[in-house]
CSV table of C-alpha atoms and ligand atoms in Angstrom, one decimal:
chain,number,residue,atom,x,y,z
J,8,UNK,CA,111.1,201.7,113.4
J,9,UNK,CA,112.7,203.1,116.4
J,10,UNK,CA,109.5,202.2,118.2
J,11,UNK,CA,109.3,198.9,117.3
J,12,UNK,CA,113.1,198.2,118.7
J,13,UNK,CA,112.6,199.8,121.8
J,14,UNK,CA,109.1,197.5,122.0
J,15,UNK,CA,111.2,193.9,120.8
J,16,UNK,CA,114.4,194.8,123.3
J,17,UNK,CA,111.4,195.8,126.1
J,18,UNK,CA,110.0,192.4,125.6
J,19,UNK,CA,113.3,190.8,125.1
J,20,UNK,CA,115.0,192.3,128.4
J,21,UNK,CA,111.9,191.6,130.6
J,22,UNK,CA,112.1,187.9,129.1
J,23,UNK,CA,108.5,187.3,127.5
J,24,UNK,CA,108.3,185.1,125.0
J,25,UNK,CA,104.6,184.3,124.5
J,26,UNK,CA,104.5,185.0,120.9
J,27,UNK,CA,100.7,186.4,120.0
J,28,UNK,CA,99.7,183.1,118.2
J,29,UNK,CA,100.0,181.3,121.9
J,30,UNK,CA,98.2,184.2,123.7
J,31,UNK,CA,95.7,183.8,121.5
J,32,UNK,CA,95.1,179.8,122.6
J,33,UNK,CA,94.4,180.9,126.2
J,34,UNK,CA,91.6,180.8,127.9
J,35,UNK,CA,89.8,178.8,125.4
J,36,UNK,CA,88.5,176.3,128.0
J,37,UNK,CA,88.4,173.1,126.0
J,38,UNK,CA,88.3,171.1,129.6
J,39,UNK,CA,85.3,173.1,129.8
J,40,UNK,CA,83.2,172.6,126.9
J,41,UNK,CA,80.8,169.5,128.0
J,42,UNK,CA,80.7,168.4,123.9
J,43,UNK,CA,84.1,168.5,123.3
J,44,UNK,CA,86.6,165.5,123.0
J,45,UNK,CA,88.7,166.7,126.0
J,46,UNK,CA,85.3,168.1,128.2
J,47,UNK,CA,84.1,164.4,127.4
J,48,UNK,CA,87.3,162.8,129.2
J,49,UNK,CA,87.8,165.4,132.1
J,50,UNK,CA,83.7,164.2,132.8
J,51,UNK,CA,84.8,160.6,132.8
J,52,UNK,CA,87.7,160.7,135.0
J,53,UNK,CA,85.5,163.2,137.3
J,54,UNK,CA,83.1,160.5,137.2
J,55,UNK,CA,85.5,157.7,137.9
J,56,UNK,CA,86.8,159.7,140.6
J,57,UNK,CA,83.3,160.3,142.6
J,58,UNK,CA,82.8,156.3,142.7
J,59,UNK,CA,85.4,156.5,145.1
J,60,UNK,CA,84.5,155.3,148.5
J,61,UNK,CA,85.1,157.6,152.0
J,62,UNK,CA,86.7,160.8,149.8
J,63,UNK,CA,85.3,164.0,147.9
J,64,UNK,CA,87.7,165.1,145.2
J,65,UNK,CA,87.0,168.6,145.1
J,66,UNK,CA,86.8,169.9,141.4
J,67,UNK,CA,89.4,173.1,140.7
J,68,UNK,CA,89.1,173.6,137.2
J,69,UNK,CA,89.3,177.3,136.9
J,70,UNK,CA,92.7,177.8,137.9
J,71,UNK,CA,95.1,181.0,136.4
J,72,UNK,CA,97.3,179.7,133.9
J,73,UNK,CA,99.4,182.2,134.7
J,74,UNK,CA,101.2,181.4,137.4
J,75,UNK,CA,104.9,182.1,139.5
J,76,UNK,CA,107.9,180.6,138.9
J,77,UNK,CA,107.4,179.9,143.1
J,78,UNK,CA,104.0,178.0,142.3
J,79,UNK,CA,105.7,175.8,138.6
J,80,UNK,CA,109.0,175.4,140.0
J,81,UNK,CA,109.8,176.3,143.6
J,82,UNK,CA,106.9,175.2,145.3
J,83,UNK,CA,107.8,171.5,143.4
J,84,UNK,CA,111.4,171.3,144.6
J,85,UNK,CA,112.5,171.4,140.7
J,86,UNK,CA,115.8,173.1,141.0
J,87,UNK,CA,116.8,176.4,139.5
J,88,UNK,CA,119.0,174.7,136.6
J,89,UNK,CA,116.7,172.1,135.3
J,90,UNK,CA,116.4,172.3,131.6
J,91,UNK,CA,112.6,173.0,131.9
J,92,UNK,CA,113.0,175.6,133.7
J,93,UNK,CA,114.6,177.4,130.6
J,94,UNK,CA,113.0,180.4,128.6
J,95,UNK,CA,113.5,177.7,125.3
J,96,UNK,CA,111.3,175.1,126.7
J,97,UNK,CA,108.8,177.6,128.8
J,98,UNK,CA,106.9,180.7,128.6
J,99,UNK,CA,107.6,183.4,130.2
J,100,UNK,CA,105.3,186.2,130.5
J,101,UNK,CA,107.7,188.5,132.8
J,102,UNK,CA,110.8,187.9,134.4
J,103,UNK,CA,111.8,190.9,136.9
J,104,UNK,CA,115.3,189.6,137.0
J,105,UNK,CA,115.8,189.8,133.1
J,106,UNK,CA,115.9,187.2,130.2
J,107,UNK,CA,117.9,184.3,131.5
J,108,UNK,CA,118.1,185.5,135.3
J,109,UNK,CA,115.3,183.0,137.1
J,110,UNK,CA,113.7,184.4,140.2
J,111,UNK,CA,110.4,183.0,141.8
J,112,UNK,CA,108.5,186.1,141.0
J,113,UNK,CA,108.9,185.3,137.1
J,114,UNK,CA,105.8,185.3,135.7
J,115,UNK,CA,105.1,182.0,133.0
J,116,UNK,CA,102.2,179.6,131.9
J,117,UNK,CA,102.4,176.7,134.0
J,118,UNK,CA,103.6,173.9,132.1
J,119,UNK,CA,102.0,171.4,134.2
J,120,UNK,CA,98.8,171.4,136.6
J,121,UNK,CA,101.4,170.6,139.3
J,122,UNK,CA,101.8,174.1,139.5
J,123,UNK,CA,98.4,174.7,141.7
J,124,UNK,CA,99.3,171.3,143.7
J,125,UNK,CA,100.6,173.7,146.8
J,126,UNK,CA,98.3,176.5,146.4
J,127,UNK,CA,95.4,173.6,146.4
J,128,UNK,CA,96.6,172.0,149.6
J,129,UNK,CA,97.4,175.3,151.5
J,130,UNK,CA,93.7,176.4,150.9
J,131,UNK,CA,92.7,173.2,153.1
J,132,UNK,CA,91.8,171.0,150.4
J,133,UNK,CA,92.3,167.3,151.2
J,134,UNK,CA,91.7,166.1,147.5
J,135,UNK,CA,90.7,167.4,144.5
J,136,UNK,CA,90.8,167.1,140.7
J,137,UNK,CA,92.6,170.4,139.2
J,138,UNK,CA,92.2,169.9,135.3
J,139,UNK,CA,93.4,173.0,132.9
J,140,UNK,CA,95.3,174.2,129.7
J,141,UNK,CA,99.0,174.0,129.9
J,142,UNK,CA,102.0,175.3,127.7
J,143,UNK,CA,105.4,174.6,126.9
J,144,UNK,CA,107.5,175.2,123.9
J,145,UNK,CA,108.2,171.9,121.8
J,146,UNK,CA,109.2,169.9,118.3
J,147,UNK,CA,105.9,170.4,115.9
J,148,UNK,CA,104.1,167.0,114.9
J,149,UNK,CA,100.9,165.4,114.8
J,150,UNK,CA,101.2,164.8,118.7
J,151,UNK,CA,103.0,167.7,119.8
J,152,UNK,CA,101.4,171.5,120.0
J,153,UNK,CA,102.8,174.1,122.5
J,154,UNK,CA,99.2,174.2,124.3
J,155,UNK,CA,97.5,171.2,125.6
J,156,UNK,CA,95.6,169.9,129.0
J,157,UNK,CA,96.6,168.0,132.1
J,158,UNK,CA,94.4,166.9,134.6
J,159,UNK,CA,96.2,166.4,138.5
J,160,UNK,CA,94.7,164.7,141.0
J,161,UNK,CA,95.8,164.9,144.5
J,162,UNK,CA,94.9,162.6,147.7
J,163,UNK,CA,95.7,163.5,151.2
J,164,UNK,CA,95.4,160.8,154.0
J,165,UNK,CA,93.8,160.6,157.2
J,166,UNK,CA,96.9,160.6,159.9
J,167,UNK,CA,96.0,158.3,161.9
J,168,UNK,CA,96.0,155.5,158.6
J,169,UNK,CA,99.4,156.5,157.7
J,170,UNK,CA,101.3,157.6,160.7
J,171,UNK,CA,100.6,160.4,163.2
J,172,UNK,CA,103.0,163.0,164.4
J,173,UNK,CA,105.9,164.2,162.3
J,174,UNK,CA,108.6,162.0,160.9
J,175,UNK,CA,112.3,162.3,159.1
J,176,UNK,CA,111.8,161.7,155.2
J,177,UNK,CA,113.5,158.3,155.6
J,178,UNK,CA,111.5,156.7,158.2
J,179,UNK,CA,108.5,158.1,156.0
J,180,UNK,CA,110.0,156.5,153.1
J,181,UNK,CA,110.4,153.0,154.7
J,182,UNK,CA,107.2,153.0,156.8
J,183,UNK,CA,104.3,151.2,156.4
J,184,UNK,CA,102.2,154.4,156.1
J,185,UNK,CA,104.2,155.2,152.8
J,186,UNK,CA,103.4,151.6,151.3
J,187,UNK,CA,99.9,152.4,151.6
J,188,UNK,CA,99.8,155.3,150.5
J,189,UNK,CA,101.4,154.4,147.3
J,190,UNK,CA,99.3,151.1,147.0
J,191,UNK,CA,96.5,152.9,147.2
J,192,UNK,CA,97.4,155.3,144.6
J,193,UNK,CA,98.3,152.0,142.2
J,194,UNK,CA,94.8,150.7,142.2
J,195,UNK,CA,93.1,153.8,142.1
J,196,UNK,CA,94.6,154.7,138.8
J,197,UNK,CA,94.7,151.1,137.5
J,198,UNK,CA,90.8,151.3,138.6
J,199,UNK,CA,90.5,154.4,136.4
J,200,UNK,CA,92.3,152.6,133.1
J,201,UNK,CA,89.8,150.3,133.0
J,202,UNK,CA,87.3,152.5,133.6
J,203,UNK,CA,88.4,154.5,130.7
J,204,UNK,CA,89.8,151.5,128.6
J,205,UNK,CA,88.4,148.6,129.8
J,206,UNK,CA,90.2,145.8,131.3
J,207,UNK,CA,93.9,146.4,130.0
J,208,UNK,CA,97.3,144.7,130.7
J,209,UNK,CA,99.0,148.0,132.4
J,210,UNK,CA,102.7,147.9,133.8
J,211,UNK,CA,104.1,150.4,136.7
J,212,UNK,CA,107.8,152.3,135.8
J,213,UNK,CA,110.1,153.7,138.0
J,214,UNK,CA,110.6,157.6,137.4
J,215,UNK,CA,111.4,160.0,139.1
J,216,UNK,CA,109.6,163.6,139.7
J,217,UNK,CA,111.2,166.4,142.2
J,218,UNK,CA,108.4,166.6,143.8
J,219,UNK,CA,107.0,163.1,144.5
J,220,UNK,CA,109.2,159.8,146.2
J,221,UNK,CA,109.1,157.3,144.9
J,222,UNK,CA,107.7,158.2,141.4
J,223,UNK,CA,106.0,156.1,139.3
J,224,UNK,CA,104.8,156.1,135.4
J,225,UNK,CA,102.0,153.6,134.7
J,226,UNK,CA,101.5,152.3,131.1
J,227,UNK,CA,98.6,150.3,129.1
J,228,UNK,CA,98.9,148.0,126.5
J,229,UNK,CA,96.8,149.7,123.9
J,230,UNK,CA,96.4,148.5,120.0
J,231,UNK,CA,99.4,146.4,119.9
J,232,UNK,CA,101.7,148.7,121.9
J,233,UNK,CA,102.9,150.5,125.5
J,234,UNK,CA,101.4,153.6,125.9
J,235,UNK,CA,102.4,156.0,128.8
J,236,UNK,CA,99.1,157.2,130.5
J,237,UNK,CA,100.4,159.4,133.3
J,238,UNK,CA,103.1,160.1,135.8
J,239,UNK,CA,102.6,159.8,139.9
J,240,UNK,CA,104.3,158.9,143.2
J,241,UNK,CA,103.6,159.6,146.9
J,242,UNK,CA,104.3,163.4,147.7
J,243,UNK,CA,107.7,164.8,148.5
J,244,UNK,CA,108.0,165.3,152.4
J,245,UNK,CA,109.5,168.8,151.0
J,246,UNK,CA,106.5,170.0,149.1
J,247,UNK,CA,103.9,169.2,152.4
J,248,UNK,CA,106.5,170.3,154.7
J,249,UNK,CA,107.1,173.9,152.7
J,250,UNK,CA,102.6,174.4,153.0
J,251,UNK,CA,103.0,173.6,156.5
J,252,UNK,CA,101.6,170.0,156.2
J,253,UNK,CA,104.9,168.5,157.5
J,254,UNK,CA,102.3,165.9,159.5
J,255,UNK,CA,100.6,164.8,156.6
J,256,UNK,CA,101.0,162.6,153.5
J,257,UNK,CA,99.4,161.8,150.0
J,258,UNK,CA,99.4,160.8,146.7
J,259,UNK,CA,99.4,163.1,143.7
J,260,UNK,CA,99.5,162.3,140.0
J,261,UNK,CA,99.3,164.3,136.3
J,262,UNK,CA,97.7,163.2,133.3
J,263,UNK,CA,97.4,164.8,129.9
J,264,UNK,CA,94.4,164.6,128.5
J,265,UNK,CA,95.1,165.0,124.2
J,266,UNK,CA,96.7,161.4,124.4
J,267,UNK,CA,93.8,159.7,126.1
J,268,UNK,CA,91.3,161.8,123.9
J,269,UNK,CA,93.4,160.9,120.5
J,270,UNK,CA,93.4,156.9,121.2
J,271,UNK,CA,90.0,157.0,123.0
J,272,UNK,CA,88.0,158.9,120.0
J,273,UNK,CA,90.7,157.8,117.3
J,274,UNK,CA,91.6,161.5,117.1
J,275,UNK,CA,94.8,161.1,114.2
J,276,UNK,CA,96.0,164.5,114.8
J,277,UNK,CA,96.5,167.4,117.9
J,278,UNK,CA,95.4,170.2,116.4
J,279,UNK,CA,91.9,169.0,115.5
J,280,UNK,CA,91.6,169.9,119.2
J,281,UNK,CA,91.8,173.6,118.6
J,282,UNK,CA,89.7,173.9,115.7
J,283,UNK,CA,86.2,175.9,115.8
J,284,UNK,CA,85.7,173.0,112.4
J,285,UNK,CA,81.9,172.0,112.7
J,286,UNK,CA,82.8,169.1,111.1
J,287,UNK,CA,84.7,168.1,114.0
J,288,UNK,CA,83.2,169.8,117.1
J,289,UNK,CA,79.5,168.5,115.8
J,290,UNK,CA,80.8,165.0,115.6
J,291,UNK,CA,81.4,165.3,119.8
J,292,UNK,CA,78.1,164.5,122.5
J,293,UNK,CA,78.9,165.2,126.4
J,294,UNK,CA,79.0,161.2,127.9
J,295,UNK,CA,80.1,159.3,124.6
J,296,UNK,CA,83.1,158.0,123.6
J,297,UNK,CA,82.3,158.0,120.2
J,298,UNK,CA,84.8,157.7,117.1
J,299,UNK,CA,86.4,160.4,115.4
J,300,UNK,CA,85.2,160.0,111.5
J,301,UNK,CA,88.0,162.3,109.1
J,302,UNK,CA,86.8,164.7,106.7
J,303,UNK,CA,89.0,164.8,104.0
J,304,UNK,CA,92.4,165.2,104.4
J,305,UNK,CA,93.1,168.4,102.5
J,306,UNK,CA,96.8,167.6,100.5
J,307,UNK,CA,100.3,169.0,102.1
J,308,UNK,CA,102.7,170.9,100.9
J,309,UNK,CA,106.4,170.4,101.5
J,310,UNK,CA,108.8,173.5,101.5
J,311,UNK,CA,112.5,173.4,102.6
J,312,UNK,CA,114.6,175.8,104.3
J,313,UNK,CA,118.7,175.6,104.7
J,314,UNK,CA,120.6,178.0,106.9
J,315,UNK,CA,123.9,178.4,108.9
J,316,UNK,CA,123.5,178.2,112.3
J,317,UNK,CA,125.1,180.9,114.3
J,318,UNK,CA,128.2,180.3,116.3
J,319,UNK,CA,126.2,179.6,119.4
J,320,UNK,CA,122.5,180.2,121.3
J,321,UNK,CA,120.5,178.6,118.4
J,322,UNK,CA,117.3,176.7,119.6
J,323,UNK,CA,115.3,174.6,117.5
J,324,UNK,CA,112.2,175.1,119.9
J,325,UNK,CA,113.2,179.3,119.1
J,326,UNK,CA,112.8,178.3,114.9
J,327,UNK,CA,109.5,176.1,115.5
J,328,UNK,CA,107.9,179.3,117.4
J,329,UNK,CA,108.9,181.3,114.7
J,330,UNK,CA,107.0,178.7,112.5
J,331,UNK,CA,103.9,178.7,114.9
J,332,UNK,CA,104.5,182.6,115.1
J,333,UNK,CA,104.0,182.8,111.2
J,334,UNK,CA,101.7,180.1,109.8
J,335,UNK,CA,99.8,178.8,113.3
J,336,UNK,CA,98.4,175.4,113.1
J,337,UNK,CA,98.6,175.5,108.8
J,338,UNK,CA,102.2,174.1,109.9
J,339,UNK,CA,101.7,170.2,110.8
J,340,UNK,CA,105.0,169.9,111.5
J,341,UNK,CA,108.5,170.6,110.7
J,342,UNK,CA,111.3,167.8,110.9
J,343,UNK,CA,115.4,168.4,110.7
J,344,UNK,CA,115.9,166.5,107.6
J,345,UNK,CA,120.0,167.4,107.2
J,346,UNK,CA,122.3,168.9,109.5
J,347,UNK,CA,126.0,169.0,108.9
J,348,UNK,CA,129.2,170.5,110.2
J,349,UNK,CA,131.6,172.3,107.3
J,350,UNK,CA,134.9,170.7,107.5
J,351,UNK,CA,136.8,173.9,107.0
J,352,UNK,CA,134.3,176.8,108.4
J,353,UNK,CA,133.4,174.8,111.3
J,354,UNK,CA,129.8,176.0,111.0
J,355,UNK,CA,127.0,174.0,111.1
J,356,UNK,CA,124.2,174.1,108.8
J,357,UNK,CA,120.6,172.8,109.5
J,358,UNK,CA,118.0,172.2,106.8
J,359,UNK,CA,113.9,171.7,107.7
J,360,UNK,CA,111.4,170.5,106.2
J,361,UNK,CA,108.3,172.2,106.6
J,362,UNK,CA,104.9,170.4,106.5
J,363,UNK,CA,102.0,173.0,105.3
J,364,UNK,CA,98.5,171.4,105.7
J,365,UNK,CA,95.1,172.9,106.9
J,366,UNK,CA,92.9,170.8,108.6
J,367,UNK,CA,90.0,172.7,106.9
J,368,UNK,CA,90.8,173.7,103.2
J,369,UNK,CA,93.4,173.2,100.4
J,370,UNK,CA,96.1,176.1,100.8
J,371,UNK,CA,97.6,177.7,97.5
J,372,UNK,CA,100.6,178.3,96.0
J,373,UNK,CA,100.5,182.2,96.6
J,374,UNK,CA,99.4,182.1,100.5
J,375,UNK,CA,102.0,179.4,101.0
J,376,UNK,CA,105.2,180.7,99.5
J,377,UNK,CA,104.3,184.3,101.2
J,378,UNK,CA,104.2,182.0,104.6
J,379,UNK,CA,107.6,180.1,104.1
J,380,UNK,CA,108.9,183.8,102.7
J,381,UNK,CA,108.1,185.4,105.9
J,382,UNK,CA,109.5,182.5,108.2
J,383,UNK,CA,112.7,182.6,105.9
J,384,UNK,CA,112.9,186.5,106.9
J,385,UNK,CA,112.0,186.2,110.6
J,386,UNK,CA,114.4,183.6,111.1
J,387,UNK,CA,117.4,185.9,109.3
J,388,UNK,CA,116.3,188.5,111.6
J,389,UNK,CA,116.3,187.2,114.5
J,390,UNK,CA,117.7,184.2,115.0
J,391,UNK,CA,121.5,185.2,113.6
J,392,UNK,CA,121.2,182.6,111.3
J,393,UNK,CA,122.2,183.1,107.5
J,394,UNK,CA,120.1,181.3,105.2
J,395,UNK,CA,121.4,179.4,102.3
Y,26,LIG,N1,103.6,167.1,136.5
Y,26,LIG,C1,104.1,165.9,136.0
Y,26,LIG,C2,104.3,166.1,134.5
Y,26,LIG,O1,103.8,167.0,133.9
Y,26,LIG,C3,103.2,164.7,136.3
Y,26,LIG,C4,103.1,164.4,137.7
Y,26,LIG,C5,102.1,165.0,138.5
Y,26,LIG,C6,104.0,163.5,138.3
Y,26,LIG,C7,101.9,164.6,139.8
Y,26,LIG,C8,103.9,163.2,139.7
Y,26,LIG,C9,102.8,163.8,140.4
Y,26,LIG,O2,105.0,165.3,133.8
């Protein structure tokens, strides 16, 4: 017992929170696997990519997952206080500084390929693909898992196309240099939706990124509806200036792969992704976009649970973990279904409903109400809450 405390408040104080069930997703190398949904679209996009006149997009898709807070956050201009920066919506595998404190050294698994964007350009590349697994703590549904894969691409121009010599960032930003850069970055990606779609309607967003100005999202028109394919924009004078490229420009963008796979192969639900299933991973050929046919859907089963929130410092993303933590992908997802505030005690109370379903056989009674059981005493344990 003594033991085990000094291990939790170890962990606790050096701030890692990668819970065993998420250790265990890395390193899978989906991207990799030629005959699997998500090797099948990195291959098409690669492909896209090498029709490209007068540029080689070097291929980096063995990239450490574990990177520095420096390399995620830092090297991106993404200041020390924003929210994803925080240990509820990342994970961290060590941070020197303790829990909350956030240094650069932190250790975490980078929750976008952005995170190799520097790295990639101070090793001399001019472009590349960078493509890999990706993690952040989040709601549980059938489009959300912690894990999932993001593909970056990143074009640097010749200077004398887009303006030699070094300039401030707002004669960058109104030169003709930067126009062209981010045209050029327009059609290539509107080149690569119909590629991968076809001809589609597709509309560009303002956004804004830290690290990219301007920012753009672009989104398709896809079965009757906007869908959001990827976020981009010309790079951040800050980010080339801080790898010593202060003289050069580029484009950079960051798509995720599950959405494109789930529309593209009709894919109804995340987690198929992760499962060794041969019903599923047989179904997949490298080069074809073929559709997903469902095996049975085995039947859910619905449990509740009600419980006082403490006085402060709850996280939902904390109470979902717990549920990945105890029950892995058998959870498909877990929605707040009531939440109110006692008039008098001034507490709030939260109730969830759990969704248990495997993807691969029914579940019974018995293993389920152990599961909900144990998440009911792991989440009186540690999360200060008092269950109802
Ligand atoms: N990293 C961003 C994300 O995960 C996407 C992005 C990549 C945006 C490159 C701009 C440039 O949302």
């Amino acid at each position: 017992m003594y033991l085990m405390l000094t291990a939790v408040s170890l962990a606790y104080r050096t701030g890692n929170n990668v819970t065993p069930y998420i250790a265990n997703l890395v390193g899978r190398d989906l991207h990799k696997t030629a005959d699997h949904p998500i090797g099948i679209i990195k291959q098409k996009i690669e492909d896209y990519f090498a029709t490209i006149d007068g540029v080689k997009f070097e291929i980096a898709d063995a990239m450490d997952p574990l990177v520095s807070a420096q390399q995620c956050f830092d090297d991106l201009l993404i200041p020390e206080d924003h929210p994803g920066r925080l240990p509820s919506d990342t994970y961290y595998v060590s941070r020197p500084g303790g829990r909350e404190a956030s240094s650069s050294e932190d250790l975490l698994l980078r929750t976008h390929t952005s995170a190799h964007q520097s790295t990639l350009m101070r090793k001399g590349y001019e472009a590349f693909l960078c493509t890999g697994d990706v993690y952040r703590r989040d709601e549980i549904d059938a489009s959300h898992f912690p894990a999932f894969h993001q593909m970056e691409g990143v074009r640097l121009f010749d200077p004398a196309l887009v303006g030699e010599g070094e300039m401030s960032r707002e004669e960058w930003l109104a030169s003709d240099g930067c126009k062209l850069v981010a045209d050029d970055l327009k059609r290539t990606l509107e080149g690569l939706c119909d590629a991968l779609f076809g001809p589609v309607e597709k509309r560009w967003i303002d956004e804004y990124f830290p690290f990219t100005e301007p920012s753009f999202e672009l989104e398709i028109y896809y079965n009757g509806d906007w869908m959001e394919v990827l976020g981009c924009g010309v790079i951040h004078s800050g980010v080339l200036s801080n790898c010593d490229l202060s003289h050069r420009h580029g484009w950079a963008f960051g798509l995720g792969l599950e959405r494109l796979a789930m529309v593209l192969f009709e894919i109804p639900d995340i987690r198929l992704f992760w499962t060794g299933d041969e019903r599923f991973t047989s179904q997949f050929k490298a080069g074809q976009l073929t559709k997903f046919k469902p095996y049975s859907k085995y039947p859910p089963c619905f449990k509740d649970i009600s419980f006082w929130l403490p006085e402060e410092g709850f996280e939902p993303n904390d109470f979902f973990e717990l549920g990945r933590g105890v029950a892995g992908e058998l959870i498909e997802r877990i929605d707040l279904v009531d939440s109110f505030t006692h008039p008098k005690k001034g507490l709030t109370s939260h109730c969830y409903r759990i969704t248990y379903r495997s993807m691969d056989r029914s579940l019974t009674d018995e293993e389920i109400n152990s599961l909900q059981e144990e998440l009911r005493k792991q989440a009186a344990s540690t999360l200060s809450v008092e269950l109802r």
